[in-house]
Coordinates of C-alpha atoms and ligand atoms in Angstrom, one line a residue:
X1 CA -127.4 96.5 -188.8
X2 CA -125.8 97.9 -186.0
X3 CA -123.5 96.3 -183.5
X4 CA -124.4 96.1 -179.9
X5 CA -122.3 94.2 -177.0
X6 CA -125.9 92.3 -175.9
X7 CA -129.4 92.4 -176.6
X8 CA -131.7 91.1 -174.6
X9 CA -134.8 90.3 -176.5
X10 CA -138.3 89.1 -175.3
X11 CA -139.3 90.4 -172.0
X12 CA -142.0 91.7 -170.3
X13 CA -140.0 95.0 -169.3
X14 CA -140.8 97.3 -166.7
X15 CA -139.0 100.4 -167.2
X16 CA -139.3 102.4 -164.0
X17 CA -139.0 105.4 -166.1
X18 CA -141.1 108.4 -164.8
X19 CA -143.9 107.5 -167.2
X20 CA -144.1 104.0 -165.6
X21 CA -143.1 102.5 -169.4
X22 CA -143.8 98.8 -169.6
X23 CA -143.4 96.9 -172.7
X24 CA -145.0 93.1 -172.2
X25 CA -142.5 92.0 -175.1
X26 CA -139.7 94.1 -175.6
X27 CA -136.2 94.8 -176.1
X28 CA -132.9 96.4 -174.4
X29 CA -129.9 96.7 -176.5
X30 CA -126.3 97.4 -174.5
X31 CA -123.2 98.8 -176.1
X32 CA -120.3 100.5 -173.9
X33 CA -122.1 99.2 -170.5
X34 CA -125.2 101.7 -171.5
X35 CA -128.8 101.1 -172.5
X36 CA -128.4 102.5 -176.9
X37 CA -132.1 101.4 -177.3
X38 CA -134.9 99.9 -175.6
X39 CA -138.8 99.0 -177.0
X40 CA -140.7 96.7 -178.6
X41 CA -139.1 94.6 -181.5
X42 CA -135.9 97.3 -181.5
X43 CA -133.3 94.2 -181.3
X44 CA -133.9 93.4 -184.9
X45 CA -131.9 96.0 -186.1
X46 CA -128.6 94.7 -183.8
X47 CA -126.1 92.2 -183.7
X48 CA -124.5 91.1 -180.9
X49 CA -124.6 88.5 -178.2
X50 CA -128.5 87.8 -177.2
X51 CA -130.0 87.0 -174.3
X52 CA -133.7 85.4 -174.7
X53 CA -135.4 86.8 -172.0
X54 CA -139.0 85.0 -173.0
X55 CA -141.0 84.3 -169.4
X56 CA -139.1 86.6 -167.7
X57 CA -139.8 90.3 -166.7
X58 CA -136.7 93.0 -166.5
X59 CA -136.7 95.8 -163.9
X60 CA -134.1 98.4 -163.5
X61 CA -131.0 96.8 -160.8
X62 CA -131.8 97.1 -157.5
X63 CA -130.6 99.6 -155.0
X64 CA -130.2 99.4 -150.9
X65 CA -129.6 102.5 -149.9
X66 CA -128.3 101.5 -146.2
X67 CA -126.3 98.6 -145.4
X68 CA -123.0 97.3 -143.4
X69 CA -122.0 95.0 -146.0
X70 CA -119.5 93.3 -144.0
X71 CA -121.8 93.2 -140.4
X72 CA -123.2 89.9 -142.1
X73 CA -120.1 88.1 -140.8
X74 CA -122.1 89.3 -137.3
X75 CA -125.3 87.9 -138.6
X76 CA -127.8 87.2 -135.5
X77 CA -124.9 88.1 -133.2
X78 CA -126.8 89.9 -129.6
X79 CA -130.7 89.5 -131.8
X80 CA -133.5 90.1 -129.6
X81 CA -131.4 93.0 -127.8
X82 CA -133.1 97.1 -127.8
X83 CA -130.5 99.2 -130.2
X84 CA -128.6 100.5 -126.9
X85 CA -127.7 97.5 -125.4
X86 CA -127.5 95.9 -128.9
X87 CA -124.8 98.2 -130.1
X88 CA -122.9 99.0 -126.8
X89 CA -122.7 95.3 -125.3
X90 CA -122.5 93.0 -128.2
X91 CA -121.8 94.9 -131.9
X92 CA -119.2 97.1 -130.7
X93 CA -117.1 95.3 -128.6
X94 CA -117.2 92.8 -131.2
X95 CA -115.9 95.4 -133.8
X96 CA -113.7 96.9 -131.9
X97 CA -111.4 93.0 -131.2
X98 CA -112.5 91.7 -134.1
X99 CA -112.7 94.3 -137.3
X100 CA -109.9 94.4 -140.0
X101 CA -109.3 95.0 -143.5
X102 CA -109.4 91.1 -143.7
X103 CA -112.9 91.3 -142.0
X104 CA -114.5 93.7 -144.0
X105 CA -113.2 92.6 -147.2
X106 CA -114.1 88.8 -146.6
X107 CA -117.8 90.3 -145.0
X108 CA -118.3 92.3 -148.1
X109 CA -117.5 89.3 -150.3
X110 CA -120.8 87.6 -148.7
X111 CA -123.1 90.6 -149.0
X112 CA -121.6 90.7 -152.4
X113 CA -122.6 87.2 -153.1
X114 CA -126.0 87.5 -151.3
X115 CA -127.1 91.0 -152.5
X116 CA -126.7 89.9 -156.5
X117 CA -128.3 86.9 -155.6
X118 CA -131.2 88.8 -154.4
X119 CA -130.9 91.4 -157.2
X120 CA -129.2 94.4 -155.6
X121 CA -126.3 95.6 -158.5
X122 CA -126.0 98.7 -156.4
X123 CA -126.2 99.8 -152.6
X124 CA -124.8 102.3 -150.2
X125 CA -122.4 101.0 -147.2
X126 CA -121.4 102.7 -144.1
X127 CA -118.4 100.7 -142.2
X128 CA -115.0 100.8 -141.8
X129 CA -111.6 100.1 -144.3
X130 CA -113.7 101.2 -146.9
X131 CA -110.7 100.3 -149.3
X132 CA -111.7 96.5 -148.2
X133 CA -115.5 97.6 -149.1
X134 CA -114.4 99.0 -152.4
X135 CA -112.2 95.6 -153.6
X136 CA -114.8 93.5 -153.2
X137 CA -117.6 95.8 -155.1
X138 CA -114.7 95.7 -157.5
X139 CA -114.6 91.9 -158.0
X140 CA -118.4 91.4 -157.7
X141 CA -118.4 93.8 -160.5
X142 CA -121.0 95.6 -158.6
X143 CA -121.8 99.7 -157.8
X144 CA -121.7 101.0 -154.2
X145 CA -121.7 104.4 -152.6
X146 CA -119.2 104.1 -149.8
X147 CA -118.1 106.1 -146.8
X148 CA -115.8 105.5 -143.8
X149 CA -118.1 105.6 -140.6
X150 CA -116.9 108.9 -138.3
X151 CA -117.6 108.9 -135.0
X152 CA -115.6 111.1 -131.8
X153 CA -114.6 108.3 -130.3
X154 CA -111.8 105.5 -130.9
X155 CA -113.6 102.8 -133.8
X156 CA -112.1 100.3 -135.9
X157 CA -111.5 102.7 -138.3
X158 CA -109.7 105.5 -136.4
X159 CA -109.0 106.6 -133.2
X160 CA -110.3 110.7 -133.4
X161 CA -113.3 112.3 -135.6
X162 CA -110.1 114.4 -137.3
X163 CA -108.2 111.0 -138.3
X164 CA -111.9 109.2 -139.4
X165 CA -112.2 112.8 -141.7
X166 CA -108.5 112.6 -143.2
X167 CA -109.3 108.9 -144.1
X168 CA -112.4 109.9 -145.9
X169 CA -111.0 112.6 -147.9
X170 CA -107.9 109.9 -149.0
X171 CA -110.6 107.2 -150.0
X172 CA -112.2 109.9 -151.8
X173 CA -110.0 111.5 -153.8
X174 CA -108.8 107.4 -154.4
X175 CA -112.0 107.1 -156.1
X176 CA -113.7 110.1 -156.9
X177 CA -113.5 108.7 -161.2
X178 CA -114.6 105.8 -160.4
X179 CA -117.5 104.1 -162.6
X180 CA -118.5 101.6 -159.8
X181 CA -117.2 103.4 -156.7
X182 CA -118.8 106.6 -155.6
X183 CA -117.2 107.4 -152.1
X184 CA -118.7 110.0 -149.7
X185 CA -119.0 111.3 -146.2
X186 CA -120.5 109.3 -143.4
X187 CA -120.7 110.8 -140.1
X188 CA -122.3 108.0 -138.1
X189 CA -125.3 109.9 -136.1
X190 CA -125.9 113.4 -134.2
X191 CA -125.8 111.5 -130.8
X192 CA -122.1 109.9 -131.9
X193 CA -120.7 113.1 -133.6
X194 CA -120.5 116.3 -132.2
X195 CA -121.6 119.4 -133.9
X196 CA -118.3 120.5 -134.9
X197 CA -117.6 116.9 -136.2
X198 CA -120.7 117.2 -138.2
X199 CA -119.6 120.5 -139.8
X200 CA -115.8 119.3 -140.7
X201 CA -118.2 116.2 -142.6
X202 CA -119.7 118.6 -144.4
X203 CA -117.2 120.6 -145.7
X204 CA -115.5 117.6 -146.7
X205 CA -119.0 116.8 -148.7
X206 CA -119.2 119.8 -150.2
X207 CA -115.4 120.6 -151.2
X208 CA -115.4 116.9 -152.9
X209 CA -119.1 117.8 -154.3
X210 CA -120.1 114.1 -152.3
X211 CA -123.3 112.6 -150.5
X212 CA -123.3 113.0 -147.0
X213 CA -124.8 110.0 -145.2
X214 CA -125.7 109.7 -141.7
X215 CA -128.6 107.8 -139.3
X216 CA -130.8 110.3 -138.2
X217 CA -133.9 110.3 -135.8
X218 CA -133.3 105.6 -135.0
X219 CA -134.9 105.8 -131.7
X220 CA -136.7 107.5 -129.3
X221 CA -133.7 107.3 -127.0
X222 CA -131.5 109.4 -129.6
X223 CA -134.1 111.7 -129.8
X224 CA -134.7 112.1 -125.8
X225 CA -130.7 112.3 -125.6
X226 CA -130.9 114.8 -128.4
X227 CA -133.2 116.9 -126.4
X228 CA -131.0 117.2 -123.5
X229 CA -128.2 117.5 -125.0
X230 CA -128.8 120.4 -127.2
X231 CA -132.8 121.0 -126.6
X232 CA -133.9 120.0 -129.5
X233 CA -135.1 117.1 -131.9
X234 CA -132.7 115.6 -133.8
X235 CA -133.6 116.4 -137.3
X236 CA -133.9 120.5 -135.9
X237 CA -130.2 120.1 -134.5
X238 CA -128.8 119.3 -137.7
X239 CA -130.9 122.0 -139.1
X240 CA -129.5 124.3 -136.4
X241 CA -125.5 123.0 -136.9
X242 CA -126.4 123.9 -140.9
X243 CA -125.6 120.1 -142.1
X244 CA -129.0 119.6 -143.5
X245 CA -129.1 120.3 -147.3
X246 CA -129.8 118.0 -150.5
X247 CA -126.4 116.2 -150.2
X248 CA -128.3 114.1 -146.9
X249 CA -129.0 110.9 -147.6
X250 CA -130.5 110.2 -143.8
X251 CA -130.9 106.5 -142.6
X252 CA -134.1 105.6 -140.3
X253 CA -136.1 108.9 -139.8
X254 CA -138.5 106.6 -137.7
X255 CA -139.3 109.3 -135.3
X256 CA -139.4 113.3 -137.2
X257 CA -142.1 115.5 -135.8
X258 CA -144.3 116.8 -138.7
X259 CA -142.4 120.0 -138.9
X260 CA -139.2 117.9 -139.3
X261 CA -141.2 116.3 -142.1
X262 CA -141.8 119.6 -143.7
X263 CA -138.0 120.8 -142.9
X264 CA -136.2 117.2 -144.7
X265 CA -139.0 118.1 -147.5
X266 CA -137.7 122.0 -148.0
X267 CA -134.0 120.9 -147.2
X268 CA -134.3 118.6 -150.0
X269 CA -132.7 116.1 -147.5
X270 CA -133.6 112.2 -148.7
X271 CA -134.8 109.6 -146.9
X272 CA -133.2 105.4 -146.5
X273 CA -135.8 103.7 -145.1
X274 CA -135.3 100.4 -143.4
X275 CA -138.6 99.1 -141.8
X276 CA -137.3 95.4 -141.0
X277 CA -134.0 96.8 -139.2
X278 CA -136.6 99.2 -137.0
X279 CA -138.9 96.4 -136.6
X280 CA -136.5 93.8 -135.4
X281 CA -134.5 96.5 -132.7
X282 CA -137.9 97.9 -131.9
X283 CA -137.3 101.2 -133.0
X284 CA -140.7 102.1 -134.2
X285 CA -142.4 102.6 -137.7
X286 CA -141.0 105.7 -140.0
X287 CA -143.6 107.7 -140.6
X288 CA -142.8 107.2 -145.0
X289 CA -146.4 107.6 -145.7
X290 CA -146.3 111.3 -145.1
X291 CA -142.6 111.8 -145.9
X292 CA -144.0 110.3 -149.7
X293 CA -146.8 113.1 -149.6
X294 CA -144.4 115.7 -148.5
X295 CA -142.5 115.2 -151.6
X296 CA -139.4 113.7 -150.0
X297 CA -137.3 111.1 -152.1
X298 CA -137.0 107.7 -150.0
X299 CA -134.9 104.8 -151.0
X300 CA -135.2 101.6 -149.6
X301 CA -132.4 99.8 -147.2
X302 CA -132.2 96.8 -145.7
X303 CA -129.5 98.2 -143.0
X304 CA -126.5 95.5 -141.7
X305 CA -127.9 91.9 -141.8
X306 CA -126.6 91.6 -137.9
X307 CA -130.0 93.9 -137.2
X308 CA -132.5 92.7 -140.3
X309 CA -131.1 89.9 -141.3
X310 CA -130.9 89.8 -144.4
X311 CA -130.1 91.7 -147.9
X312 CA -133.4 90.4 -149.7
X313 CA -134.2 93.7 -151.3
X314 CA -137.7 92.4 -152.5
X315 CA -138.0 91.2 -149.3
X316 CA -137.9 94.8 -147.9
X317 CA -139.8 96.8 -150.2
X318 CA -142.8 93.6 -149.5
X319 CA -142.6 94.9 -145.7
X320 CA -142.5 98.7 -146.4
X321 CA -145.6 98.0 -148.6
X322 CA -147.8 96.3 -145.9
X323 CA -146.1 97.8 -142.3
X324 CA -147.5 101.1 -143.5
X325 CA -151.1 100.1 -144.4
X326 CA -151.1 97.8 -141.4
X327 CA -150.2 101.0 -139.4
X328 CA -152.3 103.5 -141.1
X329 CA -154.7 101.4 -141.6
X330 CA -154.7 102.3 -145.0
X331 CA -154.3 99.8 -147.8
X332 CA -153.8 102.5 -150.4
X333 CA -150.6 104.1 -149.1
X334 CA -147.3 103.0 -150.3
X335 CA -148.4 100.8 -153.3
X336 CA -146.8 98.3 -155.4
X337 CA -145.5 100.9 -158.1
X338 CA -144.0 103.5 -154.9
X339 CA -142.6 100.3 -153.2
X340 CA -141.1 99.1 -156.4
X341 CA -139.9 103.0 -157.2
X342 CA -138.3 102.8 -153.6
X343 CA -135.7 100.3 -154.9
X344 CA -135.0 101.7 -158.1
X345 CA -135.7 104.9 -159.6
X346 CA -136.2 106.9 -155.9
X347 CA -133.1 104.8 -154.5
X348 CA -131.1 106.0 -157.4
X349 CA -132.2 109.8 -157.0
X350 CA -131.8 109.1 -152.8
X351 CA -128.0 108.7 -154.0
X352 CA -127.9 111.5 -156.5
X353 CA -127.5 108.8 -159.3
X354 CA -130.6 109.4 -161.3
X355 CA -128.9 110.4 -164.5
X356 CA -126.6 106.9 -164.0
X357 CA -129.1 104.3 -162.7
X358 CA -132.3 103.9 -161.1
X359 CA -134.5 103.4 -164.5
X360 CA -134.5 101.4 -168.2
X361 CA -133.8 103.9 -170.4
X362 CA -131.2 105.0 -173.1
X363 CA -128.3 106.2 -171.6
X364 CA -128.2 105.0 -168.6
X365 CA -125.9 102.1 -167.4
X366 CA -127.5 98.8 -167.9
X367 CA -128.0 97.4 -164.8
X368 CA -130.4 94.8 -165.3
X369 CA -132.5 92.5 -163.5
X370 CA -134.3 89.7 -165.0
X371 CA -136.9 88.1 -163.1
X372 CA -138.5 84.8 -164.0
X373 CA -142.0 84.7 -164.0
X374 CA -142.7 80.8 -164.7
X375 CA -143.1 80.0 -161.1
X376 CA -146.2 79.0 -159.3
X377 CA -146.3 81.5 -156.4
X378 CA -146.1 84.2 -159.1
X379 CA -149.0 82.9 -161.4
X380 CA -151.4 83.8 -162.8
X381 CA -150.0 87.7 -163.1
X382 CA -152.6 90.0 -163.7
X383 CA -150.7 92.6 -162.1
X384 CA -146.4 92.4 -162.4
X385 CA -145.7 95.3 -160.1
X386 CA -148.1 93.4 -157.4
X387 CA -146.3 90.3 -157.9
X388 CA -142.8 91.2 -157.8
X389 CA -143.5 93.0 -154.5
X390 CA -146.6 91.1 -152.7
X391 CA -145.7 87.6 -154.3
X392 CA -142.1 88.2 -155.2
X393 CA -139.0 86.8 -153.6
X394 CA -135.0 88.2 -153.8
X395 CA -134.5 84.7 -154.9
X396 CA -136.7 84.5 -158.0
X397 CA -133.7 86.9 -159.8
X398 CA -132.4 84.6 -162.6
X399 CA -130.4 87.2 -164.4
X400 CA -128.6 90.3 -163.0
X401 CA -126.3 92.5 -165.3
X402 CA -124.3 95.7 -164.3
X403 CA -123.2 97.9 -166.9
X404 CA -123.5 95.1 -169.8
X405 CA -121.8 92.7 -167.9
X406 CA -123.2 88.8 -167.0
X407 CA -123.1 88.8 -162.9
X408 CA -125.5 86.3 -162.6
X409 CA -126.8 83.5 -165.0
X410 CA -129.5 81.1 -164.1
X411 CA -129.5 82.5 -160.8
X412 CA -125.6 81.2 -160.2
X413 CA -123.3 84.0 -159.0
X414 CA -120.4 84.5 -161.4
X415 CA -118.3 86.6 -159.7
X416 CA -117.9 85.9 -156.4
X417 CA -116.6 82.2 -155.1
X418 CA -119.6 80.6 -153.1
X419 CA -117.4 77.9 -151.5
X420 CA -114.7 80.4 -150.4
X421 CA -117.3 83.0 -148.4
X422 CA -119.2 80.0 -146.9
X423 CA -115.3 78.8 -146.0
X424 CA -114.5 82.1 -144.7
X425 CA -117.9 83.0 -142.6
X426 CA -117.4 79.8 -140.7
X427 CA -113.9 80.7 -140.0
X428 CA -114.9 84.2 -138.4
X429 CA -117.9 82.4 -136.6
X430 CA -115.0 80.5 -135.0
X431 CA -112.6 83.1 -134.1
X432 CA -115.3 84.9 -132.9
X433 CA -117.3 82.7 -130.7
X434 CA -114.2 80.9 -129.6
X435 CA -112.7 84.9 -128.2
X436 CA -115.7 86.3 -126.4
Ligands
ZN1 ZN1 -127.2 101.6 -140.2

């Protein structure tokens, strides 16, 4: 008998591999934080600590591919607002008084608490005092691909483009070993970074061998100031400045005309799609359906919670799945299986993590998700893919493990203090709406 750190025995697992291996009773064993073996009846030949997954189906970790962890501390600020007036008259202001490490670091703590709840062991965040981000991934025991947000003008973060890009190479070469941290380069958007910001991001990118992570093509009104700007679409311009290449992991992409689609497809550029953010600020439906047959890798994001509003991962892939067929009129495009893929396998290849995470199988880090199926609005399950995403909730998650390690058991939340962030989010909702 070998010895393994934990095997969990009995469930229905769905592997997410690229054969679409299930086994309806099966086994994952975990030494050194990485899948060693995985298959029917394979824990037998273990010992080691044992988890009885019986009733409950395990999927590969979740990933959101675009948040602003720490924005849930402006949860529902300005709602109902278009992105313009959204951003320029409530969020940033806001940021700008109110953002510090303390905020971001007590901000992440509750998307922390809430993604794990829901699921999510790994997501991508775009904010500011990323070292803030990083401690609490840290203490959730989490994963996260993290980057400063750059813009030209004065942010919480830093007052010039040069001073945002010096920041960004620090926290990168802070954290560039990192098993849980994987920092990159985040130049907010073509319409707040001008081109020769853009190209100082991506020689930053490329000299630290990093993603490079920006919103591209939101809203019409980007693309229309895009145009005048520097007549051309938006996707095209950062073709033209020579930023778009396989390190882009671009957030939105609601509006790309079909030869964009064909230009993110040859420049290997990936895709975060966020269809409840769009929704709620009215920025239009992403056009993911023919991104998919283009070839083009899209992960799933649930963007800040202060424009979705939550970080209910399930949630999100349940809209993708029905938005597009609504809008297409279509009920074969994005499936269960693609929407489930979104989150996990194509999320993990959206962040150049495929070889990591993203999939149950031997060698890669278990992140692990259990899911318990002994619930009424998930019964009968003819179909587990369909019910995980049509049926399925964030909050059905019993079990959530990153790299071998218990996160959450019997859907409590080990590793971050529930009492303190529901202490601290109603002392920011104070300071806040008591000073504007
Ligand atoms: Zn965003």
């Amino acid at each position: 008998m070998e010895k393994a750190d934990l095997i969990i025995t009995n469930a229905h697992i769905l592997t997410m591999d690229k054969n679409l291996t299930e086994y309806e009773r099966g086994d994952i064993v975990v030494k050194d934080g990485k899948i060693v073996d995985i298959g029917e009846d394979v824990g037998k030949n273990y010992t080691g600590s044992v988890i009885d997954a019986s009733g409950k189906i395990a999927i590969p970790g979740l990933i959101n591919v675009h948040t602003h962890a720490a924005m849930t501390l402006l949860r529902g600020y300005g709602s109902d607002n278009p992105l313009k007036v959204w951003l320029e008259e409530y969020i940033w202001p806001v940021e700008n008084r109110f953002v510090s490490y303390e905020f971001v670091k007590d901000g992440t703590d509750l998307a922390c608490y809430e993604m794990l709840k829901n699921g999510v062991t790994c997501f991508v965040d775009m904010y500011f005092f990323e070292d803030a981000v990083a401690e609490s991934v840290k203490q959730a025991g989490m994963r996260a691909v993290l980057c400063t947000g750059i813009l030209d003008f004065p942010n919480p973060g830093a007052k010039t483009p040069e001073e945002g890009i010096e920041k960004t190479k620090d926290f990168i070469a802070k954290f560039k070993t990192d098993e849980h941290i994987y920092p990159c380069v985040g130049p907010h958007a073509p319409y707040t970074c001008s081109p020769k910001t853009l190209e100082m991001a991506m020689e930053v990118a490329e000299e630290f061998d990093t993603l490079f992570h920006i919103h591209l093509s939101e809203t019409e009104f980007e693309v229309h100031q895009i145009k005048e700007r520097y007549r051309n679409t938006p996707v095209k311009h950062l073709h033209n400045v020579g930023v778009l290449n396989d390190r882009v992991l671009a957030a939105h992409v609601v509006h790309p005309t079909d030869e964009e689609i064909e230009l993110i497809a040859e420049r290997g550029v990936k895709v975060a799609h966020c269809p409840e953010s769009n929704l709620k600020l009215a920025s239009g439906i992403a056009p993911v359906p023919k991104m998919l047959k283009a070839g083009i890798t899209v992960g799933i994001g649930t963007d800040g919670t202060a424009s979705n509003d939550d970080l209910d991962i399930i949630g999100e892939i349940s809209t993708a799945a029905k938005l597009h067929k609504g809008y297409w009129k279509d009920p074969t495009v994005v499936n269960a299986k693609e929407a489930l893929l979104m989150a996990t396998r194509e999320g993990a290849r959206a962040l150049r993590l495929e070889d990591k995470i993203g999939s149950l199988e031997k060698g890669k880090y278990a992140d692990i998700v259990l899911i318990d199926k002994r619930k009424p609005h998930l019964q009968p399950m003819f179909d587990p893919y369909t019910q995980i995403v049509y049926s399925g909730k964030g909050l059905d998650v019993n079990t959530v493990i990153v790299g071998g390690r218990l996160l959450v058991k019997n859907r409590e939340v080990l590793t971050v203090d529930r009492e303190y962030v529901l202490y601290k989010s109603s002392y920011w909702y104070k300071k806040i709406s008591e000073n504007t």
